[in-house]
């Protein structure tokens, strides 16, 4: 499964090289313009050209990032569906087994879990890839500016090793842990009167959209409060994991990759990153609810619709009807064709701003001294 992701990244390297060529071309043009402008404007011109070049490089890097996210979603979906396989349960149910109720209970937990995992993983993929490609983008910019005679800070091998660490998020081990946390998750904090844990909610019980939202936010609160690890742990491999194959000593490139991963981990642990991730998750879960709301519309002409058109509690559905709806959401969340869900995440201004800061930091010439 992962080989398709790696081959994608490999194919993608061409794009990086292409960007390099374009940036190189702009650089030569810049040199020419610089000469024309005469000496006395030299400093301003250099500054301006450097800015323009960085900006151009940044924009094309963001487009690359969006494409990369979209093309990784099918692998992400496959990883989640393999971990949380509700299809096998629905197949079992078709055979009308004696323990039907038990299977339904499992299906209830699995369908909620996999939808929540899909939202988390997609949000993490969007922000992590954005960070990683901007780290690489910044270094590539510096390498391009430095010219061919200096040793590159991020040679292709390092880029690939570094980006390969996304394999980690796509299910190489940690997804299992994440899923495990979630499986225990649907036990909300002390329930106020009239509410029940998802486990306690019977299949026949009806839930309104508002109650469904409550269930989801309990699960979320439980996941985030119950996680003993920082979120970066779910997203990024440890250096030892990333370089597990290198049993016989570390090369210069390996050390460069470790340094990049270290720097990235520091960023992922920063309060700023967590604010951005939180905002992305808020957006993701709210999009999910918008989508679920479609199924809770009162039928036209219903007295409820004229009575309280916007009410989140106007329509209730039995949990047994909600489960297949929730279960199917992964197809929308991890859709390869740009859905509102992923577009919303990609266009999020906070993510963009954070990306710009990362790029700014890693493309700033003083980083060269490090
Ligand atoms: C990366 O971080 C680890 C743990 O914080 C540290 O032991 C190691 O020396 C760092 N490696 C590099 C190359 O900075
Ligand atoms: C995440 O966002 C929600 C909604 O804005 C906010 O209530 C919550 O405190 C935030 N959590 C963190 C850890 O920033």
mmCIF file of N, CA, C and O and ligand atoms in Angstrom, residues 239 255-256 258-259 262 265, ligand 1:
data_model
loop_
_atom_site.group_PDB
_atom_site.id
_atom_site.type_symbol
_atom_site.label_atom_id
_atom_site.label_comp_id
_atom_site.label_asym_id
_atom_site.label_seq_id
_atom_site.Cartn_x
_atom_site.Cartn_y
_atom_site.Cartn_z
ATOM 1 N N UNK A 239 13.435 9.534 15.310
ATOM 2 C CA UNK A 239 14.570 9.372 14.397
ATOM 3 C C UNK A 239 14.926 7.892 14.248
ATOM 4 O O UNK A 239 15.227 7.430 13.154
ATOM 5 N N UNK A 255 22.150 12.065 9.231
ATOM 6 C CA UNK A 255 22.215 13.081 10.278
ATOM 7 C C UNK A 255 21.426 14.323 9.879
ATOM 8 O O UNK A 255 20.732 14.921 10.711
ATOM 9 N N UNK A 256 21.508 14.661 8.595
ATOM 10 C CA UNK A 256 20.745 15.821 8.111
ATOM 11 C C UNK A 256 19.247 15.562 8.260
ATOM 12 O O UNK A 256 18.486 16.448 8.663
ATOM 13 N N UNK A 258 17.834 13.522 10.436
ATOM 14 C CA UNK A 258 17.516 13.562 11.872
ATOM 15 C C UNK A 258 17.377 15.008 12.336
ATOM 16 O O UNK A 258 16.472 15.350 13.093
ATOM 17 N N UNK A 259 18.282 15.851 11.835
ATOM 18 C CA UNK A 259 18.222 17.258 12.241
ATOM 19 C C UNK A 259 16.899 17.883 11.778
ATOM 20 O O UNK A 259 16.230 18.580 12.530
ATOM 21 N N UNK A 262 14.123 16.616 13.914
ATOM 22 C CA UNK A 262 14.175 17.281 15.224
ATOM 23 C C UNK A 262 13.576 18.678 15.152
ATOM 24 O O UNK A 262 12.789 19.063 16.015
ATOM 25 N N UNK A 265 9.887 18.421 14.814
ATOM 26 C CA UNK A 265 9.203 18.020 16.045
ATOM 27 C C UNK A 265 9.077 19.208 16.998
ATOM 28 O O UNK A 265 8.036 19.415 17.615
HETATM 29 C C1 LIG B 1 17.697 15.092 17.799
HETATM 30 O O1 LIG B 1 17.001 15.079 19.025
HETATM 31 C C2 LIG B 1 17.420 14.060 19.912
HETATM 32 C C3 LIG B 1 16.482 14.037 21.103
HETATM 33 O O2 LIG B 1 16.046 15.303 21.421
HETATM 34 C C4 LIG B 1 18.883 14.298 20.296
HETATM 35 O O3 LIG B 1 19.333 13.274 21.169
HETATM 36 C C5 LIG B 1 19.744 14.305 19.042
HETATM 37 O O4 LIG B 1 21.089 14.633 19.365
HETATM 38 C C6 LIG B 1 19.211 15.291 18.028
HETATM 39 N N1 LIG B 1 19.948 15.082 16.796
HETATM 40 C C7 LIG B 1 20.419 16.075 16.030
HETATM 41 C C8 LIG B 1 21.190 15.683 14.825
HETATM 42 O O5 LIG B 1 20.185 17.246 16.276
#
